[in-house]
Amino acid sequence: MSDDRDGVSRRSVLLGAGAAAGVLGLGGGDYSLSLSETNPAQVEGLIDKSEVVTTSCAPNCRGKCPLNVYVRDGEIKFVEPQMTDDEQYRRACLLGQSHIQRVYSPKRLKYPMKRTDWSPGDPNPQGRGEDAEFERIEWDEALDYIADEMLRVRDEYGPESVFFHTGSGDNGMGTRIFSRLASMFGGTTQGWSIDTNVGVGFNRITGYGFFLPPTNESEDWVNANTIIVWGSDILKSQFQNDASKILDAMERGAKLVVVDPVYTTTASKADLWIPIKPGKDVHLGLAMIHEVLDSETYDAEFLRERTTAGALVRNDTQKMLRIADLPDGDEDDDRVVGVDRETGDPVPLEPDTYADVELFGEYELGGITGTTGLTLLEEHVEEYTPERVAEVAQIDADDIRQMTEWLATRGPGGVCPSYAIGRYKYGHVFGQTYAILMGLTGDYGKSGTLHSHHPSGTSLISGDYGARRPGGVGASSLRHHQNIDALRHGDPYPLKVIYGMESNMLVNQFPDRKLWIDLLENVDLFVMADIHNTPTVQHADIMLPAAHWFEREDISDAWGSHPHISYRQQAHEPLWEARDDYYIINDLAERLGYEDLFEGDKHEELRKIASYDPRFDFDDLRERGNIRVKDDIIEYTDPFPTDTGRIEIYDEDQPVEDEGTVLDLPRPIEDRSADDHELADEYPLLFMQKHSKWRIHSQWADNAVVRKFDPEPRLDIHPDDARERGIEDGDYVRVHNERGEMVVKAKYNEGYQPGLVNTDQGWWTEDFIEGNLQDLTHTEVNELAPTFCFYDVRVEVESAPDDVDTSMYEDPEPADWLETGTVGGDD
């Protein structure tokens, strides 16, 4: 199929972005409600005549905002924030309110399509890609192809060779329904190797965290006195709910510190900006620990009640001393031991129980000599003085002291990292570091304490709905990085059929894009169900058009956001031949022989799923639109889920990273961000890919309204770095390294320190003049918290070759679909 398969060319969409930006309600072919012609009376009249449908926006962002959709004459005309059950969470952003352009986009998938040179038994995987030709087929034909191949592969290779691939494109019930089928069939489901670095490091100390650790609901953030936003532009990326709470806290007198190598929107509002050198975060965290201990501003009561700071670590075994180790101790008593400050006797450290033990020193109990965990930490950080770390991280020593003093002495507060720090290869060590730091300052389990840059929100409780059913095989799971060996070598088993939904990861968002394209050649059938014709969909063998969120009934929850469950009411039937994912999966299940796996009616399926959650009634949710279901605003009030029930400052398991570093206590480890890395001379610039406020990962990349504000990829580069290479502001440049290249426009940006460049993530391959930013990244992961490290990348930049064709941006074709009023093409 050619680039104009949807009645619109690649270049015309770019011009169309500007034309469509003036359209507030692009419903059907009606352009009557434009910004240039609208007055309040017209808007009021439109609303009065429309049916109001309650729904929600739920991509993988921090908003997941309930919305009202106004429908008139069967078309969506207007979108606004819905009043939430708790009014303080009534928010929405430009992206959520531009869904009209997504519903009626010319890039919607309209019909089931099959690659013309694919057939069962002759997949011709080399024919996949942007230039592949497709033909329209009927739904029954498409589902028969899929079911037959799944059954063939199950018989030939085993059920686990069918990969049920999902991303984070929708926070409705689709993935739970998908998991139910995968578990029945025995397929492989998606585990995660993205954004798990910091949370896993934090988990080693506290027992909490996989992605980012939980933190208090954002409504409590107003009670914080010091907020350290670390590697997050929260006022730009989370302005719906979370940013407003930070501003409220600042109005009450809270100090805002921003640690970031980039002068971000959030940094511009801070009381103190720490422009740290990329990759030096653990150094700074250790310097703060040094300063807390040196100034004796630690919370001694908290340390004695909720941490192992006073636990003795045996000098002979480096394990924590336990009651069972003592001559008169019960051999089954595994409690760790401290030394009573008055009597010198052993004291067992119980969870959440104050023990008046020594915090510092070396002691002998029962003939066994040990040193307190806090003493080992103090000795460990002795070399990480503010002066030494200031030199390493290229920041000011007095600033280190100031931010530490604010955190330790002004009352409740905390450190709010984003996922960015975990996008360096060994980012989990930072999670370990700041978990310990906040243990020293006592910032757990209290009003006003913070632990990550987004709150915990709430997730719907679905019980065992997606688990193994009677007669089912049960699903396997592979994490992203494990898929590579499965696809390349069949280890631990081959993946021969991929059915993907709600994801643009495989060919657009995963690092080392070309690797995944090559790996897909080992797959016999690649199916993608999606709303839009994404780069990943373009590499599929069968395309399935999925309904937009507004075109289907659903329930969405709000993990990592606000404490509400939302109900999605259907605004109108799916356009063209698009179908709700539920009905696609239901019909596929019947072809696989699972006639009774689903209810056959989505309304009743949702009722079944909701019945597992005791916090709300399904009919009440439908009537109200959204319900607040979570009231535990403060996190970490219970004993910690560690072996001791306490924050374990010293890790007696002594985990070892892949390059040999022992992490009983946090030690800085760097990969490509290290100054002496083997690639530093050839590729001297560190490359990152920040999140953009104009996209949610890769969603909205093709949205006509949004593209008016962010029309093309660009490289943020400091003027000094650019001029050194003879590059002017606005020049097209070639960004390259040993893996690949891309051609984009250079943008002088003094907010980026010299040596650091950036292209915002989420652009589609077709948006680049040449290459793709994920052609620059790699799939290397660490040993202890395997996580793709999108920021641990080195590049060089030079002027683009003279023969590079930049006409797609400098001379775009007319967007006929906008000029004629035809939405989405006519076939």
mmCIF file of N, CA, C and O in Angstrom, residues 304 310-312 321-323 326-328 335-349 355-359 362-368 372:
data_model
loop_
_atom_site.group_PDB
_atom_site.id
_atom_site.type_symbol
_atom_site.label_atom_id
_atom_site.label_comp_id
_atom_site.label_asym_id
_atom_site.label_seq_id
_atom_site.Cartn_x
_atom_site.Cartn_y
_atom_site.Cartn_z
ATOM 1 N N ARG A 304 15.325 4.771 64.622
ATOM 2 C CA ARG A 304 15.211 3.706 65.631
ATOM 3 C C ARG A 304 13.891 2.947 65.520
ATOM 4 O O ARG A 304 13.816 1.780 65.907
ATOM 5 N N GLY A 310 20.213 0.977 63.308
ATOM 6 C CA GLY A 310 20.879 0.523 64.529
ATOM 7 C C GLY A 310 21.149 -0.964 64.572
ATOM 8 O O GLY A 310 21.675 -1.469 65.583
ATOM 9 N N ALA A 311 20.820 -1.688 63.522
ATOM 10 C CA ALA A 311 21.089 -3.126 63.499
ATOM 11 C C ALA A 311 22.584 -3.375 63.345
ATOM 12 O O ALA A 311 23.264 -2.707 62.559
ATOM 13 N N LEU A 312 23.102 -4.339 64.093
ATOM 14 C CA LEU A 312 24.517 -4.683 63.974
ATOM 15 C C LEU A 312 24.751 -5.559 62.742
ATOM 16 O O LEU A 312 23.996 -6.503 62.491
ATOM 17 N N LEU A 321 23.281 -9.196 62.369
ATOM 18 C CA LEU A 321 23.239 -10.075 63.526
ATOM 19 C C LEU A 321 21.788 -10.344 63.909
ATOM 20 O O LEU A 321 20.968 -9.427 63.968
ATOM 21 N N ARG A 322 21.483 -11.610 64.223
ATOM 22 C CA ARG A 322 20.132 -12.000 64.581
ATOM 23 C C ARG A 322 20.111 -12.685 65.936
ATOM 24 O O ARG A 322 21.133 -13.175 66.423
ATOM 25 N N ILE A 323 18.923 -12.711 66.524
ATOM 26 C CA ILE A 323 18.772 -13.366 67.825
ATOM 27 C C ILE A 323 19.297 -14.799 67.754
ATOM 28 O O ILE A 323 19.966 -15.288 68.691
ATOM 29 N N LEU A 326 23.008 -15.477 68.617
ATOM 30 C CA LEU A 326 23.522 -15.288 69.969
ATOM 31 C C LEU A 326 23.541 -16.614 70.730
ATOM 32 O O LEU A 326 22.721 -17.502 70.463
ATOM 33 N N PRO A 327 24.468 -16.780 71.671
ATOM 34 C CA PRO A 327 24.609 -18.057 72.406
ATOM 35 C C PRO A 327 23.317 -18.523 73.055
ATOM 36 O O PRO A 327 23.021 -19.726 73.071
ATOM 37 N N ASP A 328 22.544 -17.606 73.609
ATOM 38 C CA ASP A 328 21.311 -17.989 74.295
ATOM 39 C C ASP A 328 20.079 -17.734 73.438
ATOM 40 O O ASP A 328 18.943 -17.795 73.932
ATOM 41 N N ARG A 335 14.920 -12.335 64.052
ATOM 42 C CA ARG A 335 14.896 -10.883 64.209
ATOM 43 C C ARG A 335 16.323 -10.327 64.300
ATOM 44 O O ARG A 335 17.193 -10.930 64.938
ATOM 45 N N VAL A 336 16.538 -9.156 63.637
ATOM 46 C CA VAL A 336 17.850 -8.526 63.708
ATOM 47 C C VAL A 336 17.999 -7.811 65.035
ATOM 48 O O VAL A 336 17.014 -7.495 65.719
ATOM 49 N N VAL A 337 19.257 -7.521 65.390
ATOM 50 C CA VAL A 337 19.575 -7.082 66.750
ATOM 51 C C VAL A 337 20.317 -5.756 66.744
ATOM 52 O O VAL A 337 21.210 -5.531 65.914
ATOM 53 N N GLY A 338 19.953 -4.889 67.685
ATOM 54 C CA GLY A 338 20.706 -3.686 67.992
ATOM 55 C C GLY A 338 21.173 -3.726 69.426
ATOM 56 O O GLY A 338 20.889 -4.678 70.165
ATOM 57 N N VAL A 339 21.873 -2.655 69.830
ATOM 58 C CA VAL A 339 22.446 -2.591 71.181
ATOM 59 C C VAL A 339 21.718 -1.513 71.974
ATOM 60 O O VAL A 339 21.685 -0.345 71.558
ATOM 61 N N ASP A 340 21.156 -1.905 73.129
ATOM 62 C CA ASP A 340 20.440 -0.961 73.986
ATOM 63 C C ASP A 340 21.383 0.138 74.453
ATOM 64 O O ASP A 340 22.508 -0.138 74.902
ATOM 65 N N ARG A 341 20.943 1.405 74.334
ATOM 66 C CA ARG A 341 21.822 2.541 74.649
ATOM 67 C C ARG A 341 22.186 2.605 76.116
ATOM 68 O O ARG A 341 23.257 3.122 76.473
ATOM 69 N N GLU A 342 21.357 2.099 77.020
ATOM 70 C CA GLU A 342 21.638 2.186 78.458
ATOM 71 C C GLU A 342 22.317 0.936 78.992
ATOM 72 O O GLU A 342 23.292 1.011 79.750
ATOM 73 N N THR A 343 21.813 -0.237 78.610
ATOM 74 C CA THR A 343 22.307 -1.481 79.211
ATOM 75 C C THR A 343 23.358 -2.187 78.372
ATOM 76 O O THR A 343 24.105 -3.026 78.905
ATOM 77 N N GLY A 344 23.423 -1.893 77.113
ATOM 78 C CA GLY A 344 24.342 -2.611 76.232
ATOM 79 C C GLY A 344 23.863 -3.986 75.865
ATOM 80 O O GLY A 344 24.591 -4.745 75.216
ATOM 81 N N ASP A 345 22.628 -4.319 76.206
ATOM 82 C CA ASP A 345 22.072 -5.636 75.905
ATOM 83 C C ASP A 345 21.536 -5.677 74.469
ATOM 84 O O ASP A 345 21.219 -4.641 73.881
ATOM 85 N N PRO A 346 21.421 -6.887 73.928
ATOM 86 C CA PRO A 346 20.824 -6.997 72.594
ATOM 87 C C PRO A 346 19.336 -6.665 72.625
ATOM 88 O O PRO A 346 18.627 -7.059 73.554
ATOM 89 N N VAL A 347 18.891 -5.959 71.615
ATOM 90 C CA VAL A 347 17.479 -5.585 71.494
ATOM 91 C C VAL A 347 16.996 -5.989 70.102
ATOM 92 O O VAL A 347 17.558 -5.540 69.100
ATOM 93 N N PRO A 348 15.967 -6.834 70.025
ATOM 94 C CA PRO A 348 15.438 -7.174 68.690
ATOM 95 C C PRO A 348 14.704 -5.975 68.085
ATOM 96 O O PRO A 348 14.013 -5.239 68.797
ATOM 97 N N LEU A 349 14.886 -5.783 66.797
ATOM 98 C CA LEU A 349 14.250 -4.667 66.113
ATOM 99 C C LEU A 349 12.967 -5.161 65.445
ATOM 100 O O LEU A 349 13.007 -5.875 64.440
ATOM 101 N N ALA A 355 12.919 1.244 69.255
ATOM 102 C CA ALA A 355 13.934 0.531 70.026
ATOM 103 C C ALA A 355 15.049 1.523 70.343
ATOM 104 O O ALA A 355 15.657 2.079 69.422
ATOM 105 N N ASP A 356 15.314 1.736 71.611
ATOM 106 C CA ASP A 356 16.294 2.744 72.031
ATOM 107 C C ASP A 356 17.703 2.161 71.905
ATOM 108 O O ASP A 356 18.365 1.831 72.893
ATOM 109 N N VAL A 357 18.143 2.028 70.653
ATOM 110 C CA VAL A 357 19.418 1.372 70.369
ATOM 111 C C VAL A 357 20.452 2.382 69.912
ATOM 112 O O VAL A 357 20.136 3.494 69.479
ATOM 113 N N GLU A 358 21.690 1.974 70.007
ATOM 114 C CA GLU A 358 22.792 2.782 69.496
ATOM 115 C C GLU A 358 22.693 2.857 67.968
ATOM 116 O O GLU A 358 22.421 1.859 67.304
ATOM 117 N N LEU A 359 22.934 4.030 67.440
ATOM 118 C CA LEU A 359 22.924 4.201 65.995
ATOM 119 C C LEU A 359 24.319 4.139 65.388
ATOM 120 O O LEU A 359 24.471 3.834 64.199
ATOM 121 N N GLU A 362 30.825 0.314 67.006
ATOM 122 C CA GLU A 362 31.126 -1.105 66.879
ATOM 123 C C GLU A 362 30.955 -1.737 68.249
ATOM 124 O O GLU A 362 31.425 -1.204 69.260
ATOM 125 N N TYR A 363 30.302 -2.912 68.306
ATOM 126 C CA TYR A 363 29.963 -3.533 69.594
ATOM 127 C C TYR A 363 30.154 -5.043 69.494
ATOM 128 O O TYR A 363 30.177 -5.620 68.411
ATOM 129 N N GLU A 364 30.259 -5.650 70.696
ATOM 130 C CA GLU A 364 30.359 -7.108 70.782
ATOM 131 C C GLU A 364 29.168 -7.638 71.560
ATOM 132 O O GLU A 364 28.875 -7.183 72.669
ATOM 133 N N LEU A 365 28.475 -8.583 70.994
ATOM 134 C CA LEU A 365 27.348 -9.244 71.649
ATOM 135 C C LEU A 365 27.543 -10.752 71.532
ATOM 136 O O LEU A 365 27.688 -11.277 70.429
ATOM 137 N N GLY A 366 27.601 -11.436 72.677
ATOM 138 C CA GLY A 366 27.741 -12.890 72.663
ATOM 139 C C GLY A 366 28.974 -13.363 71.937
ATOM 140 O O GLY A 366 28.949 -14.417 71.297
ATOM 141 N N GLY A 367 30.039 -12.601 72.034
ATOM 142 C CA GLY A 367 31.280 -12.988 71.390
ATOM 143 C C GLY A 367 31.340 -12.660 69.919
ATOM 144 O O GLY A 367 32.309 -13.016 69.233
ATOM 145 N N ILE A 368 30.321 -11.974 69.400
ATOM 146 C CA ILE A 368 30.281 -11.613 67.979
ATOM 147 C C ILE A 368 30.406 -10.104 67.861
ATOM 148 O O ILE A 368 29.658 -9.358 68.506
ATOM 149 N N THR A 372 27.168 -0.996 63.497
ATOM 150 C CA THR A 372 25.818 -0.596 63.114
ATOM 151 C C THR A 372 25.765 -0.263 61.617
ATOM 152 O O THR A 372 26.734 0.223 61.030
#
